XYZ file of C-alpha atoms in Angstrom:
782
model
C 0.000 0.000 0.000
C 1.227 3.539 0.726
C 4.989 3.857 0.974
C 4.917 7.312 2.521
C 4.173 8.133 6.131
C 0.570 9.242 6.372
C -0.272 12.546 7.950
C -2.341 12.735 11.106
C -5.912 12.151 9.924
C -7.018 14.827 12.395
C -4.656 17.453 10.959
C -7.542 19.052 9.069
C -10.278 17.915 11.445
C -12.831 15.172 10.845
C -15.826 17.319 9.967
C -18.086 15.482 7.497
C -18.538 18.546 5.254
C -15.286 20.492 5.393
C -11.575 20.544 6.072
C -10.130 23.037 8.534
C -6.542 24.171 8.975
C -5.711 25.512 12.430
C -2.709 27.820 12.471
C -0.442 28.108 9.453
C 1.458 24.945 8.567
C 4.453 26.086 6.459
C 5.744 22.558 5.818
C 2.336 21.642 4.425
C 1.690 24.911 2.594
C 1.970 23.411 -0.891
C -0.059 20.354 0.131
C -2.808 22.511 1.578
C -2.777 24.695 -1.530
C -3.960 21.579 -3.411
C -6.436 20.431 -0.794
C -8.042 23.866 -0.366
C -8.175 24.541 -4.116
C -11.418 25.742 -5.684
C -12.623 25.378 -9.254
C -15.710 25.373 -11.462
C -14.646 23.301 -14.464
C -13.172 26.309 -16.270
C -11.222 28.223 -13.592
C -9.081 26.579 -10.930
C -7.409 28.454 -8.059
C -4.972 26.853 -5.640
C -5.783 27.337 -1.996
C -2.903 29.503 -0.878
C -3.195 32.495 1.416
C -4.146 35.761 -0.251
C -1.060 37.439 1.203
C 1.158 34.474 0.328
C 3.804 32.972 2.560
C 7.469 33.892 2.317
C 9.430 31.241 0.415
C 6.339 29.690 -1.159
C 5.670 31.997 -4.100
C 5.960 29.105 -6.576
C 3.079 27.250 -4.921
C 0.342 29.657 -5.989
C -1.586 28.921 -9.154
C -4.600 29.723 -11.280
C -5.496 27.586 -14.305
C -8.007 27.708 -17.146
C -9.195 24.291 -18.287
C -8.299 23.504 -21.886
C -5.958 26.498 -22.284
C -2.354 25.500 -22.736
C 1.087 26.436 -23.945
C 3.246 24.155 -26.086
C 6.907 23.466 -26.584
C 8.909 20.975 -28.645
C 9.915 17.824 -26.788
C 13.710 17.638 -26.649
C 14.958 14.103 -27.328
C 18.601 13.115 -27.080
C 17.794 10.547 -29.743
C 14.538 10.905 -31.629
C 12.792 8.568 -34.023
C 9.963 8.615 -36.489
C 6.526 9.030 -34.924
C 7.706 10.185 -31.509
C 5.438 12.774 -29.912
C 6.629 16.148 -31.148
C 5.340 18.668 -28.640
C 4.310 18.855 -25.024
C 1.305 20.849 -23.913
C 1.257 22.497 -20.479
C -1.814 23.886 -18.786
C -1.557 27.658 -18.920
C -1.170 29.873 -15.896
C -3.748 32.629 -15.548
C -3.439 35.693 -13.296
C -4.002 34.690 -9.673
C -7.318 36.297 -8.624
C -6.569 36.001 -4.910
C -3.276 37.921 -4.878
C -3.513 40.657 -2.271
C -0.744 42.284 -0.225
C -1.282 44.011 3.135
C 1.092 46.610 4.606
C 1.177 48.398 7.958
C 2.852 51.789 7.646
C 4.506 50.578 4.429
C 5.836 47.352 6.014
C 4.473 44.208 4.295
C 2.663 41.694 6.467
C 4.782 38.544 6.730
C 3.291 35.608 8.612
C 6.694 33.944 8.979
C 7.663 36.637 11.497
C 5.737 38.174 14.358
C 3.188 36.141 16.302
C 0.181 34.249 14.993
C -2.348 34.522 17.808
C -5.284 32.789 16.116
C -5.785 31.253 12.692
C -8.383 28.986 11.186
C -9.481 28.505 7.609
C -12.021 26.078 6.213
C -13.173 24.817 2.823
C -16.857 23.883 2.948
C -18.166 21.387 0.399
C -21.756 22.417 1.090
C -21.156 26.146 0.642
C -18.331 25.916 -1.899
C -16.642 28.620 0.128
C -13.099 29.048 1.457
C -13.169 31.111 4.661
C -10.477 32.324 7.022
C -10.320 34.031 10.413
C -6.914 35.160 11.663
C -5.319 37.360 14.344
C -1.651 38.231 13.849
C 0.737 40.530 15.716
C 3.708 42.048 13.926
C 7.217 42.177 15.330
C 6.465 45.834 16.116
C 3.514 44.804 18.273
C 0.692 45.845 15.922
C -2.215 43.418 15.776
C -4.418 42.679 12.764
C -7.611 40.692 12.414
C -8.080 39.270 8.922
C -11.167 37.516 7.597
C -11.705 36.298 4.051
C -14.352 34.588 1.965
C -13.469 33.217 -1.479
C -15.442 31.366 -4.093
C -14.946 30.209 -7.656
C -18.488 30.519 -8.878
C -20.278 27.379 -10.021
C -23.070 29.456 -11.556
C -21.033 32.298 -13.100
C -18.324 30.171 -14.658
C -16.014 33.017 -15.600
C -16.011 34.565 -12.126
C -13.908 34.405 -8.964
C -15.121 36.486 -6.014
C -13.200 37.438 -2.896
C -14.228 39.431 0.189
C -11.275 40.551 2.307
C -11.692 42.332 5.649
C -8.856 43.553 7.855
C -9.119 45.263 11.247
C -6.517 47.382 13.060
C -6.981 45.830 16.508
C -4.633 47.881 18.663
C -2.979 50.571 16.562
C -3.591 53.630 14.436
C -1.673 54.401 11.277
C -1.711 53.628 7.574
C -3.074 50.338 6.368
C -2.374 49.555 2.702
C -4.006 46.980 0.438
C -2.417 46.130 -2.904
C -4.544 44.032 -5.251
C -3.204 43.029 -8.663
C -3.515 40.684 -11.615
C -0.151 39.464 -12.861
C 0.364 37.674 -16.180
C 3.772 36.199 -15.291
C 3.595 32.529 -14.254
C 5.037 31.293 -10.942
C 8.585 29.961 -11.174
C 8.249 26.296 -10.311
C 10.962 24.269 -8.649
C 12.640 21.816 -11.018
C 12.413 18.086 -10.323
C 13.263 14.789 -12.015
C 9.924 13.288 -11.018
C 8.035 12.673 -14.307
C 4.724 13.133 -12.509
C 5.490 16.773 -11.743
C 4.797 19.448 -14.343
C 7.343 22.072 -15.276
C 4.973 25.002 -15.721
C 4.863 27.703 -18.363
C 7.784 29.668 -19.717
C 7.711 33.401 -19.109
C 9.027 33.874 -22.656
C 5.776 32.414 -24.012
C 3.756 35.377 -22.755
C 3.169 38.183 -25.237
C 1.556 41.227 -23.590
C -1.378 42.544 -25.611
C -3.248 45.051 -23.458
C -3.220 46.369 -19.924
C -5.209 49.209 -18.412
C -6.225 50.169 -14.926
C -8.253 52.596 -12.930
C -8.582 52.161 -9.207
C -11.958 50.449 -9.431
C -11.419 48.412 -12.561
C -8.509 46.946 -14.517
C -7.931 44.479 -17.310
C -5.011 42.477 -18.629
C -4.708 40.583 -21.912
C -1.838 38.456 -23.157
C -1.249 35.880 -25.844
C 0.591 32.567 -25.620
C 3.075 32.672 -28.454
C 3.341 28.881 -28.709
C -0.355 28.125 -29.177
C -2.027 31.417 -30.062
C -4.369 31.335 -27.069
C -5.430 34.697 -25.703
C -6.078 35.012 -21.977
C -8.090 38.032 -20.911
C -8.811 38.882 -17.300
C -10.416 41.829 -15.593
C -10.827 42.858 -11.962
C -13.328 45.068 -10.160
C -12.569 46.485 -6.703
C -15.081 47.790 -4.194
C -13.490 49.246 -1.049
C -15.345 50.081 2.150
C -13.326 52.083 4.684
C -13.989 54.644 7.447
C -10.802 56.698 7.212
C -9.297 58.759 4.428
C -8.166 56.751 1.405
C -5.282 57.543 -0.921
C -5.701 55.301 -3.967
C -3.498 54.621 -6.961
C -3.920 52.532 -10.079
C -1.183 50.041 -10.948
C -0.450 49.282 -14.578
C 2.498 47.713 -16.388
C 2.541 45.406 -19.387
C 2.359 42.369 -17.066
C 0.467 43.714 -14.057
C -2.649 45.747 -13.329
C -4.512 46.583 -10.159
C -4.783 49.159 -7.407
C -3.168 50.274 -4.171
C -5.226 51.704 -1.346
C -3.566 53.569 1.529
C -6.136 53.971 4.304
C -5.752 56.047 7.436
C -7.086 53.817 10.218
C -7.782 54.341 13.874
C -7.609 51.600 16.463
C -10.575 49.274 15.902
C -11.248 50.375 12.313
C -12.048 47.748 9.698
C -11.411 47.906 5.969
C -13.212 45.636 3.521
C -12.333 44.977 -0.123
C -14.576 43.055 -2.490
C -12.649 41.737 -5.487
C -14.318 40.247 -8.564
C -12.197 38.735 -11.331
C -13.510 37.392 -14.632
C -11.684 35.445 -17.335
C -12.062 34.711 -21.011
C -9.758 32.605 -23.159
C -9.534 31.232 -26.667
C -7.785 31.689 -29.968
C -10.146 34.385 -31.247
C -8.341 37.631 -31.981
C -11.375 39.462 -30.641
C -10.227 38.495 -27.145
C -7.484 41.084 -27.528
C -10.197 43.718 -27.242
C -11.101 43.630 -23.548
C -14.127 45.865 -23.983
C -15.929 43.014 -25.708
C -14.124 40.025 -24.183
C -14.361 40.552 -20.451
C -15.547 44.022 -19.443
C -19.287 43.484 -20.023
C -19.115 40.261 -18.016
C -17.173 42.043 -15.268
C -19.709 44.850 -15.093
C -22.561 42.348 -14.869
C -20.901 40.278 -12.145
C -19.704 43.326 -10.201
C -23.236 44.319 -9.239
C -24.264 40.864 -7.989
C -24.200 41.100 -4.175
C -21.610 38.850 -2.583
C -24.278 37.216 -0.444
C -26.268 36.434 -3.594
C -23.215 34.716 -5.084
C -22.899 32.642 -1.918
C -26.569 31.682 -2.030
C -26.297 30.603 -5.657
C -23.175 28.592 -4.837
C -24.952 26.827 -2.004
C -27.997 26.076 -4.157
C -25.838 24.590 -6.917
C -24.077 22.324 -4.444
C -27.331 21.374 -2.712
C -28.581 20.075 -6.060
C -25.324 18.206 -6.632
C -25.254 16.532 -3.230
C -28.946 15.584 -3.443
C -28.145 12.877 -6.005
C -24.357 12.479 -5.747
C -23.595 12.179 -2.045
C -22.275 8.929 -0.589
C -23.113 8.697 3.097
C -20.922 6.476 5.272
C -22.049 5.806 8.813
C -19.808 5.169 11.784
C -16.494 6.228 10.276
C -15.806 9.965 10.315
C -12.442 9.882 8.452
C -13.938 7.858 5.601
C -17.015 10.079 5.408
C -14.877 13.207 5.264
C -12.573 11.691 2.660
C -15.441 10.561 0.446
C -17.119 13.961 0.290
C -13.791 15.703 -0.206
C -13.199 13.500 -3.250
C -16.625 13.982 -4.782
C -16.467 17.748 -4.296
C -13.136 17.983 -6.095
C -14.384 15.821 -8.950
C -17.428 18.024 -9.423
C -15.524 21.286 -9.396
C -12.681 20.076 -11.661
C -14.808 18.639 -14.463
C -14.897 20.330 -17.862
C -18.453 20.993 -18.937
C -18.441 22.211 -22.526
C -17.401 19.151 -24.546
C -14.106 20.798 -25.507
C -12.193 20.213 -22.291
C -12.008 17.322 -19.900
C -10.786 16.558 -16.390
C -7.060 16.409 -15.787
C -5.266 13.840 -13.660
C -4.727 16.636 -11.138
C -8.005 18.377 -11.805
C -7.578 22.152 -11.605
C -5.641 21.992 -8.352
C -2.017 21.956 -9.509
C 0.440 21.704 -12.368
C 1.197 17.984 -11.914
C 1.367 16.016 -15.184
C 1.277 19.445 -16.904
C -2.515 19.426 -16.638
C -2.900 16.477 -19.034
C -5.985 14.349 -19.526
C -5.534 10.545 -19.467
C -7.607 7.356 -19.728
C -8.318 8.069 -16.063
C -11.388 9.952 -17.270
C -13.216 7.112 -18.991
C -12.345 4.263 -16.616
C -12.098 5.858 -13.175
C -13.972 9.169 -13.263
C -16.790 8.828 -15.760
C -18.650 6.085 -13.802
C -19.369 8.482 -10.927
C -20.833 11.096 -13.241
C -22.580 8.552 -15.448
C -24.634 7.180 -12.563
C -25.225 10.502 -10.787
C -24.955 13.365 -13.331
C -25.260 11.712 -16.774
C -25.233 14.995 -18.720
C -21.765 15.727 -17.360
C -20.636 12.262 -18.429
C -21.902 13.034 -21.922
C -19.736 16.168 -22.048
C -16.649 14.059 -21.338
C -17.446 11.749 -24.248
C -18.211 14.698 -26.497
C -14.650 15.846 -25.845
C -13.336 12.614 -27.371
C -15.563 13.100 -30.396
C -14.253 16.630 -30.826
C -10.688 15.247 -30.824
C -11.276 12.712 -33.581
C -9.375 14.573 -36.281
C -6.280 14.893 -34.089
C -6.606 11.205 -33.164
C -6.791 10.295 -36.859
C -3.589 12.210 -37.534
C -1.882 10.425 -34.659
C -2.956 7.062 -36.078
C -1.216 7.841 -39.360
C 2.004 8.622 -37.445
C 1.846 5.064 -36.130
C 1.237 3.508 -39.596
C -2.428 2.908 -38.794
C -4.061 3.488 -42.154
C -7.681 3.642 -40.994
C -9.468 5.060 -38.008
C -7.902 6.850 -35.085
C -5.580 6.477 -32.086
C -6.489 8.574 -29.096
C -3.532 10.241 -27.368
C -2.265 8.792 -24.120
C -1.823 12.190 -22.512
C -2.987 15.467 -23.989
C -4.949 18.660 -23.558
C -5.660 19.869 -27.074
C -5.544 16.511 -28.878
C -1.864 16.097 -29.673
C 0.038 13.179 -28.137
C 2.240 14.591 -25.348
C 3.783 11.401 -23.989
C 7.550 11.641 -24.492
C 8.169 8.112 -23.184
C 6.371 5.883 -25.671
C 6.748 2.498 -23.860
C 4.528 3.708 -21.025
C 2.500 6.118 -23.160
C 1.819 5.624 -26.848
C 2.141 1.853 -26.489
C -0.943 1.829 -24.282
C -3.217 1.275 -27.259
C -5.948 0.147 -24.897
C -6.944 3.828 -24.657
C -9.121 3.278 -27.752
C -10.973 0.406 -26.101
C -11.336 2.389 -22.886
C -13.054 5.238 -24.707
C -15.355 2.829 -26.581
C -16.133 1.025 -23.314
C -17.226 4.338 -21.810
C -19.441 5.082 -24.805
C -21.109 1.706 -24.397
C -21.642 2.257 -20.677
C -23.125 5.687 -21.378
C -25.588 4.395 -23.960
C -26.686 1.543 -21.714
C -27.238 3.877 -18.775
C -28.958 6.729 -20.620
C -30.455 5.231 -23.795
C -29.328 8.442 -25.500
C -29.755 7.365 -29.122
C -29.214 10.902 -30.408
C -25.683 11.014 -29.006
C -24.882 7.653 -30.516
C -26.213 8.709 -33.904
C -24.411 12.044 -33.918
C -21.115 11.142 -32.219
C -20.904 7.896 -30.267
C -21.001 5.398 -33.125
C -18.343 7.290 -35.047
C -16.061 7.261 -32.003
C -16.572 3.515 -31.517
C -16.034 2.598 -35.168
C -13.076 4.835 -35.858
C -11.276 3.664 -32.721
C -12.071 -0.001 -33.507
C -10.446 0.139 -36.950
C -7.059 0.537 -35.274
C -7.090 -3.039 -33.974
C -7.107 -4.436 -37.485
C -3.955 -2.438 -38.264
C -1.903 -3.390 -35.223
C -3.218 -6.941 -34.745
C -3.233 -9.979 -37.035
C -4.511 -13.521 -37.338
C -1.446 -15.444 -36.206
C -0.977 -18.835 -37.909
C 1.449 -19.860 -35.154
C -1.451 -19.617 -32.706
C -3.952 -21.455 -34.861
C -5.160 -18.319 -36.592
C -6.082 -16.526 -33.399
C -6.006 -12.727 -33.446
C -2.894 -11.433 -31.706
C -1.824 -7.914 -30.757
C 1.902 -7.408 -30.266
C 4.119 -4.670 -28.831
C 1.651 -3.026 -26.522
C 1.616 -1.879 -22.922
C -1.349 -2.578 -20.675
C -2.406 -0.498 -17.684
C 0.605 -1.796 -15.709
C 3.350 0.700 -16.520
C 6.009 -1.565 -14.998
C 5.572 -4.002 -17.911
C 6.017 -2.404 -21.304
C 5.942 -3.332 -24.992
C 4.827 -6.946 -24.691
C 2.874 -9.330 -26.873
C -0.776 -10.051 -26.106
C -1.321 -8.084 -22.943
C -4.378 -9.777 -21.480
C -6.197 -6.573 -20.564
C -5.582 -5.064 -23.996
C -6.729 -8.148 -25.890
C -9.793 -8.661 -23.707
C -10.815 -5.026 -24.035
C -10.121 -5.073 -27.778
C -12.375 -8.120 -28.138
C -15.195 -6.308 -26.347
C -14.537 -3.195 -28.412
C -14.616 -5.029 -31.750
C -17.831 -6.839 -30.862
C -19.428 -3.599 -29.823
C -18.286 -1.848 -32.995
C -19.917 -4.624 -35.039
C -23.137 -4.235 -33.039
C -23.042 -0.451 -33.435
C -22.718 -0.780 -37.195
C -25.781 -3.027 -37.367
C -27.709 -0.787 -34.948
C -26.922 2.374 -36.885
C -27.791 0.764 -40.215
C -31.130 -0.383 -38.841
C -32.120 2.696 -36.808
C -30.658 5.547 -38.848
C -30.014 4.312 -42.393
C -29.483 7.744 -43.974
C -27.063 8.845 -41.253
C -25.347 5.468 -41.568
C -24.795 5.989 -45.266
C -23.411 9.449 -44.573
C -21.055 8.115 -41.882
C -19.784 5.336 -44.144
C -18.994 7.867 -46.835
C -17.398 10.367 -44.459
C -14.968 7.923 -42.871
C -14.462 5.716 -45.925
C -15.813 2.604 -44.259
C -15.622 -0.470 -46.463
C -18.669 -2.750 -46.254
C -16.574 -5.748 -45.266
C -14.988 -4.087 -42.236
C -17.692 -4.828 -39.615
C -17.551 -8.535 -40.460
C -13.765 -8.429 -40.056
C -14.190 -6.869 -36.622
C -16.551 -9.661 -35.596
C -14.118 -12.295 -36.852
C -11.225 -10.730 -34.926
C -13.310 -10.614 -31.763
C -14.395 -14.222 -32.098
C -10.811 -15.350 -32.604
C -9.091 -13.063 -30.085
C -6.161 -14.701 -28.327
C -6.371 -14.404 -24.539
C -3.289 -15.793 -22.797
C -4.067 -18.354 -20.100
C -1.493 -20.485 -18.270
C -2.307 -24.147 -18.801
C -0.624 -25.263 -15.595
C -2.411 -22.919 -13.191
C -5.429 -21.681 -15.124
C -4.359 -18.119 -14.397
C -4.839 -15.414 -16.987
C -1.338 -14.373 -17.983
C -0.713 -10.646 -18.035
C 1.071 -11.207 -21.348
C 2.880 -13.925 -23.286
C 6.161 -13.523 -21.411
C 5.069 -12.349 -17.969
C 5.241 -15.731 -16.218
C 8.716 -16.348 -17.651
C 10.169 -13.467 -15.655
C 11.683 -13.483 -12.208
C 9.435 -12.143 -9.465
C 10.542 -8.895 -7.886
C 11.373 -9.324 -4.207
C 9.004 -6.735 -2.834
C 9.455 -7.895 0.755
C 13.136 -6.968 0.613
C 12.669 -3.665 -1.226
C 13.159 -0.770 1.212
C 10.299 1.664 1.619
C 12.507 4.508 0.463
C 12.937 2.770 -2.911
C 9.279 3.310 -3.765
C 7.902 4.224 -6.187
C 10.178 1.955 -8.188
C 10.122 4.232 -11.235
C 12.105 6.875 -9.340
C 14.812 4.474 -8.188
C 15.352 1.831 -10.893
C 16.023 1.987 -14.605
C 12.956 0.924 -16.635
C 14.823 -2.108 -17.997
C 15.420 -3.378 -14.477
C 11.716 -3.133 -13.763
C 10.606 -4.543 -17.124
C 12.509 -7.802 -16.729
C 10.664 -8.694 -13.523
C 7.229 -9.860 -12.556
C 6.108 -6.711 -10.761
C 3.038 -4.539 -11.297
C 2.677 -0.857 -10.692
C -1.103 -1.177 -10.680
C -4.056 -3.396 -11.477
C -3.877 -4.806 -15.009
C -5.354 -8.279 -15.364
C -7.270 -7.600 -12.148
C -8.782 -4.502 -13.795
C -10.085 -6.659 -16.634
C -11.846 -8.788 -13.997
C -13.823 -5.686 -13.013
C -14.549 -4.023 -16.349
C -15.470 -7.278 -18.042
C -16.937 -8.827 -14.934
C -19.487 -11.081 -16.608
C -16.749 -12.806 -18.646
C -15.078 -14.403 -15.603
C -16.143 -16.759 -12.863
C -15.806 -15.868 -9.198
C -13.103 -18.509 -8.848
C -11.119 -17.000 -11.716
C -11.353 -13.566 -10.132
C -10.198 -14.880 -6.769
C -7.259 -16.846 -8.193
C -6.059 -13.972 -10.342
C -6.460 -11.506 -7.490
C -4.398 -13.722 -5.189
C -1.582 -14.021 -7.696
C -1.331 -10.461 -8.931
C -1.934 -8.707 -5.627
C 1.203 -10.307 -4.244
C 3.379 -8.711 -6.948
C 1.693 -5.302 -7.117
C 3.360 -2.245 -5.588
C 0.386 0.123 -5.887
C 2.860 2.812 -6.907
C 0.000 4.217 -8.998
C -2.965 5.817 -7.256
C -5.151 4.023 -9.810
C -4.437 0.652 -8.231
C -5.839 0.378 -4.719
C -9.437 1.120 -5.702
C -9.562 -1.760 -8.197
C -8.080 -4.132 -5.652
C -10.648 -3.001 -3.093
C -13.534 -3.712 -5.482
C -12.358 -7.194 -6.467
C -11.419 -8.019 -2.868
C -14.978 -7.191 -1.831
C -16.385 -9.361 -4.621
C -14.315 -12.438 -3.768
C -14.969 -12.168 -0.030
C -11.847 -10.470 1.303
C -13.705 -7.829 3.278
C -10.768 -6.791 5.473
C -8.602 -6.199 2.427
C -11.409 -4.376 0.680
C -11.781 -1.958 3.579
C -8.008 -1.567 3.923
C -7.620 -0.552 0.297
C -10.739 1.621 0.453
C -9.402 3.514 3.456
C -6.204 4.253 1.573
C -8.090 5.372 -1.523
C -10.614 7.543 0.255
C -7.976 9.520 2.140
C -5.279 9.370 -0.551
C -4.949 13.134 -0.806
C -6.101 14.260 2.621
C -3.362 12.101 4.169
C -0.963 12.530 1.217
C -0.468 8.781 1.051
C 1.691 8.958 -2.081
C 3.661 11.986 -0.974
C 2.923 14.148 -4.036
C -0.473 15.763 -3.492
C 1.347 19.091 -3.219
C 1.434 19.020 -7.048
C -2.336 18.483 -7.257
C -4.967 15.987 -6.169
C -5.498 12.575 -7.813
C -8.841 12.724 -9.601
C -8.808 9.115 -10.824
C -8.323 7.895 -7.271
C -11.190 10.157 -6.217
C -13.454 8.532 -8.764
C -12.155 5.194 -7.533
C -13.393 5.978 -4.022
C -16.960 6.170 -5.334
C -16.410 2.946 -7.274
C -15.214 1.195 -4.106
C -18.556 1.767 -2.384
C -20.925 1.360 -5.318
C -19.148 -1.337 -7.346
C -17.200 -2.823 -4.452
C -19.234 -3.038 -1.252
C -22.615 -2.733 -3.006
C -21.410 -4.955 -5.867
C -23.146 -2.966 -8.606
C -22.613 -4.223 -12.151
C -24.404 -3.645 -15.434
C -25.062 -7.000 -17.099
C -27.108 -7.231 -20.291
C -28.406 -3.718 -19.730
C -29.687 -4.330 -16.190
C -28.357 -3.177 -12.819
C -27.221 -5.978 -10.513
C -26.236 -5.628 -6.847
C -24.501 -7.951 -4.408
C -24.278 -5.846 -1.230
C -21.905 -6.414 1.648
C -21.045 -4.279 4.679
C -17.458 -4.399 5.943
C -16.573 -4.041 9.590
C -15.544 -0.456 10.227
C -18.677 1.030 8.639
C -22.110 1.108 10.263
C -23.936 1.606 6.974
C -23.719 3.422 3.650
C -26.078 5.089 1.221
C -25.932 6.440 -2.330
C -28.096 7.228 -5.356
C -27.981 5.701 -8.829
C -29.412 7.365 -11.914
C -30.086 4.691 -14.525
C -32.133 4.955 -17.712
C -33.923 7.993 -16.353
C -34.794 6.423 -12.992
C -33.310 7.682 -9.742
C -32.926 5.045 -7.038
C -31.568 5.399 -3.506
C -29.633 2.411 -2.190
C -29.086 1.983 1.559
C -27.130 -0.848 3.157
C -27.190 -1.629 6.880
C -26.145 -4.773 8.794
C -29.721 -6.014 8.519
C -30.750 -5.214 4.972
C -30.270 -3.610 1.599
C -33.011 -1.129 0.824
C -33.853 0.044 -2.705
C -36.042 3.135 -2.953
C -37.513 4.530 -6.157
C -37.182 8.337 -6.146
C -38.243 9.421 -9.619
C -38.458 8.390 -13.261
C -39.928 5.372 -15.017
C -40.206 1.918 -13.512
C -36.885 0.128 -13.151
C -36.125 -3.583 -12.950
C -32.917 -4.484 -11.135
C -31.635 -7.492 -9.269
C -29.877 -8.404 -6.064
C -27.964 -11.616 -6.639
C -30.700 -13.934 -8.009
C -33.696 -11.839 -6.886
C -35.383 -9.540 -9.405
C -36.855 -6.262 -8.132
C -39.271 -3.863 -9.813
C -39.348 -0.319 -8.478
C -41.926 2.287 -9.447
C -44.384 4.714 -7.913
C -46.675 1.838 -6.927
C -43.882 -0.236 -5.394
C -41.308 2.385 -4.354
C -39.380 0.512 -1.642
C -37.999 -3.017 -1.516
C -35.820 -4.337 1.314
C -33.856 -7.589 1.216
C -31.427 -9.341 3.508
C -27.821 -8.917 2.426
C -27.550 -12.523 1.317
C -30.897 -12.697 -0.467
């Protein structure tokens, strides 16, 4: 499990709806900046202090989802088809930057005396609040209170209310509020999981103007042509005389207020910042790009923004909450995860959800397969429209994916990038990136799950079928009917989910997922031809689909080679995996984890050792294709050689452990997953949270302990309740019906909430829920 010492689980309290930092914790400043981050799917702001903390300037951050810079990847030795450029999520001006001075001396919390300090991030209010009392080295005491939100209803807006009180002195209190286009200078590291940030040289100033009340700043990213426009409105309330000055340079705009205060006086500054971004040249004209939006948002009362934020989150939690009884740390961790997923998710079909969400620069802000396999299930079964937006993003990337396929000598169809923002492959290390061809099957799998759960035929007609077919065509280019294996369809030189085993023949997960993908593509072709014949004819013409191709897909699926060891009956991770020496994990020191930071890839590749679930993941995604005994035997074998160096691993092991009856292990893994970031179990949350692991926490409860699967279009449950939890409860939205599921030691209760009648099953018992029969309760073993 975790190889890093966990933090005290009470460090941020155990409140079920918030985290609270008491005092200022300098050693955890970067970590807390990730944990206290706020976002709305477009804007993300790290949770640093408004005034900053000396020595931690590089740990601030504001990001705009889908907006990125680019730079050529420098290879010592390059080769044909290598990824050419890397995309990095762009830095936007930090909306929370605000400096406080007492008689021209900047407030510095690393000196003086911190008398009181508490700040909280509420997942019900969507609000970051702070109350602080600090005494300077000169003996002057300030009270500071702040409220900050990244609006979930006004998606271009960040709002901040900052109040400071001169407790025991009179003099001049100064507030300096700015927007700055220059990105933070990040510390360099050899850790490939850590992003490098933007280059200052990439920023081309376009426009900057400022009055005291209002300012705007526009710049262009030279590498990608994106414009980023931001504007700020200030509203100051003060008792004493105010001397105010506008600040404007080519990289910085804002205002400085010098206020004459008497002992006990308070000063309050409301700050509203709006953003716009894109490649349109019109964005260089702030009057049309951001100023009308700023003027509209500036007159919305702060309390009204808070009420709208609360209402938005009330609606979210009403169908998306997972309630865990009797275990405060797990309850807190679960809601923390779901809140971050909701606020980090792209919502327009042109951006996605990054591995680090909008909380940090880790992985350069790239999107991975994490979305379809680990994150989409939560949204699919709670907020299906948001799941649709994620799939629409893949459809909108098809042309880039087609170009990438040609780079890899794939003459038809597409190859989705392993890591990207704008559609271009950004993985510089192809054995653990490009070689993971299973990304195509993962995307198609998600499309299938979406259609089953929503019955959204329009999406399939307009986008889904094209995604499935174009991604399926790849398998016929990279695989072949191998006469040395009796004509079975083989797929060589691929990497499965396990990044510690690269470029192998017939990775079990890849082949099994490809088989499912090819069968589904064949079914989609028949479905489209039958349901939408004119659109089918148009699609065939547009993508150049030959009439014989669907039959070839079916033949490849029927003859897919799936490696199984004759001696043990185990499903081999690949053709050569069982011929390798097992890594001695018991003798590997804790400080040598993760292995990728301490051993050359070739050392790792020649051993039986897994970074994460691979074959075991296939047992979950393709659950109905394996017996319980097969799942148990494979789990036993692969768990023993898995390091869990990836945060994508523990959740899958928890789910399968629950299914095969290992309840203690299931809870152990679940505990690690649920508090992965709050306890910094992998030691790198300071670079951003782990969104796939967060989605995995939801999967652990719903697919693990409750045993939910979709088989033949119907929901199936096999509920269990591990020791360490009194009960749990969640909602499922399926085919338009909303059902609440509650599990206690005595029973599993299924309650129809809304929608059409729904037939589901618990083990071998069928259940019909509707308005006439809204509640059914069964014993856990029924």
